[in-house]
mmCIF file of C-alpha atoms and ligand atoms in Angstrom:
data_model
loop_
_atom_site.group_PDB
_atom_site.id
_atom_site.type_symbol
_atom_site.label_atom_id
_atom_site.label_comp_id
_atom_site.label_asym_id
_atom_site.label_seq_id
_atom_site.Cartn_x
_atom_site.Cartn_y
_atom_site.Cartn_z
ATOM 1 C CA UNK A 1 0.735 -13.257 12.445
ATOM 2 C CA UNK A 2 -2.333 -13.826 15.151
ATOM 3 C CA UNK A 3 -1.966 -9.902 15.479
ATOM 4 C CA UNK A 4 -2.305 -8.738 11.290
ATOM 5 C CA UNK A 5 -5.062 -11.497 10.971
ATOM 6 C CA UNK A 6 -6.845 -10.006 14.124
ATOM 7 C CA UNK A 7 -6.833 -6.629 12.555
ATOM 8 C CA UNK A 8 -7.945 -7.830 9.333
ATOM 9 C CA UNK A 9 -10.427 -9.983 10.394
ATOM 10 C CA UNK A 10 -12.026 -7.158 12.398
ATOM 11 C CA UNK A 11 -12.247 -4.757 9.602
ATOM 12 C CA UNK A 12 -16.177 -3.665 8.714
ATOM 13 C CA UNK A 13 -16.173 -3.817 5.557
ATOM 14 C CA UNK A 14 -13.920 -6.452 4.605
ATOM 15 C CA UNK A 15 -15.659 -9.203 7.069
ATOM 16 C CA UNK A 16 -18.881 -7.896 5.032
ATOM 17 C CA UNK A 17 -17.241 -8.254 2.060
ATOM 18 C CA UNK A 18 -16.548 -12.157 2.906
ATOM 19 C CA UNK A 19 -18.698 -13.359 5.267
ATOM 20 C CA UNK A 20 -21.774 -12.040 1.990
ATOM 21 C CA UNK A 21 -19.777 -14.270 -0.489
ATOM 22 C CA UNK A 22 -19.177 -11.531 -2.974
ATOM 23 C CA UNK A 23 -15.178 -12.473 -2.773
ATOM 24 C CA UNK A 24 -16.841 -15.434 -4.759
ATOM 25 C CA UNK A 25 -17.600 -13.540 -7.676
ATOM 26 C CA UNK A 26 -14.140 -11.908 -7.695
ATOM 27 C CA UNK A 27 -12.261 -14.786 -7.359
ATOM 28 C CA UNK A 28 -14.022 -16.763 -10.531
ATOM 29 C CA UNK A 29 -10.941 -16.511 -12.686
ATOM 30 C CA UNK A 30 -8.169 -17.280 -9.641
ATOM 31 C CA UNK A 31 -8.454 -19.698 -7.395
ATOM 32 C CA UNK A 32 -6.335 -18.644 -5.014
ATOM 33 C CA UNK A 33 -5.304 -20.771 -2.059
ATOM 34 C CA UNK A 34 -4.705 -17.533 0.112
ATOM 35 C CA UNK A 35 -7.662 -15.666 -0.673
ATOM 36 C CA UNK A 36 -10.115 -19.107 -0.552
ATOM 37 C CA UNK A 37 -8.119 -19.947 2.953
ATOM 38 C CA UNK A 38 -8.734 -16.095 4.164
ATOM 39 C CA UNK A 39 -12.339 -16.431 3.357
ATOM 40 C CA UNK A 40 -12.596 -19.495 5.603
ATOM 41 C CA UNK A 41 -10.425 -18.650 8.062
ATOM 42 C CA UNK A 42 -12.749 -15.321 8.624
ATOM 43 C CA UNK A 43 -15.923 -17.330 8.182
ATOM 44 C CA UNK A 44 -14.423 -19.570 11.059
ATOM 45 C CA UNK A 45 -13.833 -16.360 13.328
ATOM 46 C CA UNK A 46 -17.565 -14.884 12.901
ATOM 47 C CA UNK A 47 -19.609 -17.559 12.478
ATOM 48 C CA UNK A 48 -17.462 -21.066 13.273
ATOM 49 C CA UNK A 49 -19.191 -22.690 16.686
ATOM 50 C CA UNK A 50 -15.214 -22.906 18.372
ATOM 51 C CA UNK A 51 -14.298 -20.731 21.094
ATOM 52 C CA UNK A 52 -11.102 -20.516 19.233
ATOM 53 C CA UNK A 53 -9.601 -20.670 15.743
ATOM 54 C CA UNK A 54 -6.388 -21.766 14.426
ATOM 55 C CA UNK A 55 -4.805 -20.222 11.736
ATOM 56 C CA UNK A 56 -2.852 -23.180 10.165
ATOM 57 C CA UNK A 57 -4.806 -23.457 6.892
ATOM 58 C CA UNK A 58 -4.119 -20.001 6.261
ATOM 59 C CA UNK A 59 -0.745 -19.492 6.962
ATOM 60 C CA UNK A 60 0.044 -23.269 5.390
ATOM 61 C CA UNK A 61 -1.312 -21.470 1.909
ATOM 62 C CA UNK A 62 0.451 -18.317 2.388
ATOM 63 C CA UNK A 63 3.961 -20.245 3.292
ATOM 64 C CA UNK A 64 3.434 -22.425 0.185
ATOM 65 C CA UNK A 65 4.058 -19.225 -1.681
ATOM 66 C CA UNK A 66 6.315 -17.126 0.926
ATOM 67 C CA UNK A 67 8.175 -20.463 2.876
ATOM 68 C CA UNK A 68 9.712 -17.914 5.431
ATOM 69 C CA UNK A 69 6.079 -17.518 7.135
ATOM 70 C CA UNK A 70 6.060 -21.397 7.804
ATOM 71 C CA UNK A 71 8.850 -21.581 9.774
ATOM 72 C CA UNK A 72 8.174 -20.785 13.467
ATOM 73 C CA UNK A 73 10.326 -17.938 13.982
ATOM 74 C CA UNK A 74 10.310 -14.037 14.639
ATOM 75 C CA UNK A 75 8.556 -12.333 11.114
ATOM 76 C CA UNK A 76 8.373 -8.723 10.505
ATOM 77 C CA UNK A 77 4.813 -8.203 11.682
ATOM 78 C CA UNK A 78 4.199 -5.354 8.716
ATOM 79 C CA UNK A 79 6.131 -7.230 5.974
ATOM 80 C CA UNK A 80 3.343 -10.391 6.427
ATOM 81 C CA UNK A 81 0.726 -7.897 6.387
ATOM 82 C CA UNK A 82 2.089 -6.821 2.953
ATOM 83 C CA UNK A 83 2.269 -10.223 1.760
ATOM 84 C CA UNK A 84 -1.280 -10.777 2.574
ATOM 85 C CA UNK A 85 -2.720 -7.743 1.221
ATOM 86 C CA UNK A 86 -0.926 -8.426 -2.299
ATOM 87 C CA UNK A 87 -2.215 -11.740 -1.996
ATOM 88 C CA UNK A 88 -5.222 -11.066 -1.924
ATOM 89 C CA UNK A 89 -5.484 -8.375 -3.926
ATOM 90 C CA UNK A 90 -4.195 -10.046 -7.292
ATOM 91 C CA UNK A 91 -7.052 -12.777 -6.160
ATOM 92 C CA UNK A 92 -9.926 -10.644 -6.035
ATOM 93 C CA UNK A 93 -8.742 -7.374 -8.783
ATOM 94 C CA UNK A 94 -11.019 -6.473 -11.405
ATOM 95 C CA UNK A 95 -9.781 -5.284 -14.531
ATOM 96 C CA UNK A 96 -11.815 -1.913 -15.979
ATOM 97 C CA UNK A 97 -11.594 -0.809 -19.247
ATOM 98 C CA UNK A 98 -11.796 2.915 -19.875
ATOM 99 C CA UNK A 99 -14.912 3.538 -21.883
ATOM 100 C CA UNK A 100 -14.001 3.736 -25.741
ATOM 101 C CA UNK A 101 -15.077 7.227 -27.356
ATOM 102 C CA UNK A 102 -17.024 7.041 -30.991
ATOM 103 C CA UNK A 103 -13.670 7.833 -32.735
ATOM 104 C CA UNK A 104 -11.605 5.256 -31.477
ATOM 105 C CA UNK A 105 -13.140 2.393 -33.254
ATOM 106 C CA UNK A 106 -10.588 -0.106 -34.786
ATOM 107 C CA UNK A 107 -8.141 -2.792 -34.208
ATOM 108 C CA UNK A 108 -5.539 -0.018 -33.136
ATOM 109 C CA UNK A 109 -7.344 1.044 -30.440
ATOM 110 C CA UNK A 110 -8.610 -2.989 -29.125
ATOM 111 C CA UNK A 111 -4.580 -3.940 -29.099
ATOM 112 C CA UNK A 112 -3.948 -0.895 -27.168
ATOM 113 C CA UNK A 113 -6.920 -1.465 -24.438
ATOM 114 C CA UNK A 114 -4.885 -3.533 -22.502
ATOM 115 C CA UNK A 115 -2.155 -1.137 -21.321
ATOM 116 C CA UNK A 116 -4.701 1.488 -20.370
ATOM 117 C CA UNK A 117 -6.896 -0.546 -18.122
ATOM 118 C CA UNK A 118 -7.046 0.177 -14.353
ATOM 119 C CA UNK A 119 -6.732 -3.194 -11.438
ATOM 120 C CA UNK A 120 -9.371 -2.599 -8.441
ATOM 121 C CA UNK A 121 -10.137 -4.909 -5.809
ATOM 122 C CA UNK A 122 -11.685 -4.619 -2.159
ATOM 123 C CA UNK A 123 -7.996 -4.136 -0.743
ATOM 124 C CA UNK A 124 -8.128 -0.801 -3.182
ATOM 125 C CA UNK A 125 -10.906 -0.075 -2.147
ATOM 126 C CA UNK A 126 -10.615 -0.061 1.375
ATOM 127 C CA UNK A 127 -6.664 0.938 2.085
ATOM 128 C CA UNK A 128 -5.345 2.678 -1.337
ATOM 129 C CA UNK A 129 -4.476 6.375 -0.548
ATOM 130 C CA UNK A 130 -2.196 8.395 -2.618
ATOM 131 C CA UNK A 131 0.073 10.966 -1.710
ATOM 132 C CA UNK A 132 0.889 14.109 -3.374
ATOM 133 C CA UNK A 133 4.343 15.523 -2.715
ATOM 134 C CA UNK A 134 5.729 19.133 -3.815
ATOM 135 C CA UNK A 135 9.104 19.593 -4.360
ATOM 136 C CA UNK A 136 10.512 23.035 -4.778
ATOM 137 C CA UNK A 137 13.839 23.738 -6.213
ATOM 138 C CA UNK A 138 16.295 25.558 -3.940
ATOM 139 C CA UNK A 139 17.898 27.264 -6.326
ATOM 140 C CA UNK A 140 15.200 28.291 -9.294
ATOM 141 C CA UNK A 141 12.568 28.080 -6.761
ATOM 142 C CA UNK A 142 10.392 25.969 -9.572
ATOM 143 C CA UNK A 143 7.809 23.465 -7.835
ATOM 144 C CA UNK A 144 7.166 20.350 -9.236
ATOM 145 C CA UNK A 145 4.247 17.536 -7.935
ATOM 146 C CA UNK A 146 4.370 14.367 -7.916
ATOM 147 C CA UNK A 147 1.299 11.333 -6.848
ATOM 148 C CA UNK A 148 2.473 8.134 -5.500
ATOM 149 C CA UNK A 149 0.048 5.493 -3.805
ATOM 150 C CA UNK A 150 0.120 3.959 -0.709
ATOM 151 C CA UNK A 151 -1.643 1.189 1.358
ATOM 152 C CA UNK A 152 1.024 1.414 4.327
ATOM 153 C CA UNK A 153 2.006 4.634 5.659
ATOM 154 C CA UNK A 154 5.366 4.602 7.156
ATOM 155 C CA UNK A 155 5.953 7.227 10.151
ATOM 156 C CA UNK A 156 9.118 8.094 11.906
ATOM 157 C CA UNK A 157 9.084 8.102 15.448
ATOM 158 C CA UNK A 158 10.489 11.452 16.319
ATOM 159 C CA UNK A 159 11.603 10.794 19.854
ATOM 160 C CA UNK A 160 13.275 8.238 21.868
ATOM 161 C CA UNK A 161 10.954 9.275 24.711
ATOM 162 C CA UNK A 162 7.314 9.262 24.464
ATOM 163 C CA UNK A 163 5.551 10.659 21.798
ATOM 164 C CA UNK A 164 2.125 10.471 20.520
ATOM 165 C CA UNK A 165 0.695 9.131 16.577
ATOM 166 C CA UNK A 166 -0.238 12.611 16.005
ATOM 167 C CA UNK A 167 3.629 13.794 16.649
ATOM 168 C CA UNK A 168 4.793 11.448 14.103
ATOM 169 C CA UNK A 169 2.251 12.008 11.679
ATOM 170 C CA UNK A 170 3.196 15.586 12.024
ATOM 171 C CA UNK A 171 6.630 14.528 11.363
ATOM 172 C CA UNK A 172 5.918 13.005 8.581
ATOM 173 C CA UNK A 173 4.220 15.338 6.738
ATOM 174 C CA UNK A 174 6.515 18.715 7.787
ATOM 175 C CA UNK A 175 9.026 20.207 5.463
ATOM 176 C CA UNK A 176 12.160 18.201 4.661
ATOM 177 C CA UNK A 177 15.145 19.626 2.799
ATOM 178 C CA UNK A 178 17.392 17.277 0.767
ATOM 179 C CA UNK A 179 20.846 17.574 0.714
ATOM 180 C CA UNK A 180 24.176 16.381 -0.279
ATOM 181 C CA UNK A 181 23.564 12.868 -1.451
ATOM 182 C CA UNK A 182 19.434 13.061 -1.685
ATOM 183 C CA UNK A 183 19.351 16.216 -3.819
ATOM 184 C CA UNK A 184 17.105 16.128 -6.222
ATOM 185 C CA UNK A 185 17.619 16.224 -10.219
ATOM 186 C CA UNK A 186 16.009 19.701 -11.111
ATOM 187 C CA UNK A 187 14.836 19.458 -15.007
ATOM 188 C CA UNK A 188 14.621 23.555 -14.950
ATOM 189 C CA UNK A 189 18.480 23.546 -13.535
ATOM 190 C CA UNK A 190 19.679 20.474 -15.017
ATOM 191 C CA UNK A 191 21.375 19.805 -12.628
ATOM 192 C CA UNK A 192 21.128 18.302 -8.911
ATOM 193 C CA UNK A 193 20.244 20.500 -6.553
ATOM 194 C CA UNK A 194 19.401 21.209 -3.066
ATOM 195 C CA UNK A 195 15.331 20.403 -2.428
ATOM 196 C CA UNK A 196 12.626 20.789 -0.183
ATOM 197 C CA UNK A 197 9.994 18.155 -0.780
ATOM 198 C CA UNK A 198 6.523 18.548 1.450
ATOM 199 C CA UNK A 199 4.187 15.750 1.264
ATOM 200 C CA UNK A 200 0.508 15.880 1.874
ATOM 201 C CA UNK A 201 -2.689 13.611 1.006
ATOM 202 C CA UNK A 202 -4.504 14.220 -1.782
ATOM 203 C CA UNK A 203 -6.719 10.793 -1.752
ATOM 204 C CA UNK A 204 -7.371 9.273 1.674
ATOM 205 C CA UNK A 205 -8.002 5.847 1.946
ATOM 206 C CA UNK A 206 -11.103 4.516 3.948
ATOM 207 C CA UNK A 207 -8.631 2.648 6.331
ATOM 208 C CA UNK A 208 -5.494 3.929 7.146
ATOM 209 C CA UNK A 209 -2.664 1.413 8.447
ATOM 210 C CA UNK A 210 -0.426 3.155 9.903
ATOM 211 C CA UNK A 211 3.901 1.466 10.083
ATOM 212 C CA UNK A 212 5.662 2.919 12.798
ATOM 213 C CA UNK A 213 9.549 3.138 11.835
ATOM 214 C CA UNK A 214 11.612 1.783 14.782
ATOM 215 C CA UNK A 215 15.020 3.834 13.706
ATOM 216 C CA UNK A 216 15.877 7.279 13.638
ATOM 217 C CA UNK A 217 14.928 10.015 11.882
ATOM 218 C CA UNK A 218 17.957 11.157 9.351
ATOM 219 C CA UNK A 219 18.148 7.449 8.248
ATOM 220 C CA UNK A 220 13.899 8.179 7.394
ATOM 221 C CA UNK A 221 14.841 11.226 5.497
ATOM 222 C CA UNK A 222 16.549 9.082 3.125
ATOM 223 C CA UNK A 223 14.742 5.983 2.808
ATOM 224 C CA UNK A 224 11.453 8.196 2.308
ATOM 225 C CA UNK A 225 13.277 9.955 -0.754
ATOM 226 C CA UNK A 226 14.182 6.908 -2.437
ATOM 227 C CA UNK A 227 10.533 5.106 -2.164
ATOM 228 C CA UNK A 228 8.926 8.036 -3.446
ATOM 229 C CA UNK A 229 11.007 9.140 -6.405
HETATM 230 ZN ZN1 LIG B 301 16.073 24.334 -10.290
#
């Protein structure tokens, strides 16, 4: 926990983003215990007189919601820093609302606004990224895209010896081929077939956070298929 709220706590922009109070604005229609406690806790850190600060408050308001984070054993360092980051951003999101053209006056369009509107908050805006992955049919040889967003990127490790981030980012983002049970359902084929699926990234977030996957390769083939489609 002391580690994720370390990191946090010494991002740029986000201390900015408290320590100037504009989390205050944001947070006018939620008043979240987790974001309010985060706020303090990083007003503590950078401008609190104590050589040290505890994080009780914090993780007292983030256990009242997730009660496995107040108990005092092992968590799953990357799983908390999920929590946190949802946390706060369903605090601090603003809703925008696509700008209505001249034609689509009416009470049509006003009942429809709400499914079209977009959620942004500082966590967006600092660690959103989206991926773009092709995926080429094996058999027609038709390539198909699809987008998906991330705020964690999960990398194998592709040794059980020493290897560096740039090895398993290059891991991650080769070639893979799915077979067997991960082929892919081709619409041109209709049918399942055998598929090699390239990611890349076509939006980079201003702060990458990197998840380093403890267990083997093969098993990352398939977990990364399943997340992704
Ligand atoms: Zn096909």
């Amino acid at each position: 926990m002391n580690a994720i709220l370390q990191c946090l706590c010494s991002i740029s922009p986000l201390v900015e983003y408290f320590l100037s109070g504009k989390y205050i604005t944001a947070l006018q229609n939620d008043c979240s215990e987790v974001a309010t406690a985060f706020a303090y806790l990083m007003t503590d850190m950078w401008l609190g007189d104590s050589d040290c600060v505890s994080p009780e408050i914090f993780r007292s308001a983030l256990g009242n919601l997730y009660p496995a984070f107040t108990k005092k054993t092992q968590q799953d360092a990357q799983e908390f820093l999920i929590y946190v980051l949802n946390e706060l951003h369903e605090a601090l999101k603003k809703y925008h609302y696509p700008r209505r053209r001249s034609h689509e006056k009416g009470p049509a369009q006003r009942c429809c606004r709400k499914w079209i509107t977009t959620e942004t908050s500082v966590i967006t805006q600092l660690f959103e990224g989206q991926l773009n992955y092709s995926i080429v049919c094996l058999k027609c040889e038709k390539c198909t895209y699809k987008n998906e967003v991330f705020t964690v990127l999960s990398l194998p490790i592709p040794s059980e010896y020493e290897c560096s981030l740039q090895d398993c980012l290059q891991c991650f983002f080769q070639q893979d081929t799915l077979t067997w049970n991960n082929q892919i359902h081709c619409s041109f084929c209709e049918t399942k077939q055998e598929t090699a699926v390239r990611a890349g990234i076509s939006k980079a977030p201003k702060i990458i956070i990197f998840h380093l996957k403890r267990y083997g390769f093969l098993h990352f083939v398939g977990t990364y298929f399943r997340t992704a489609f």
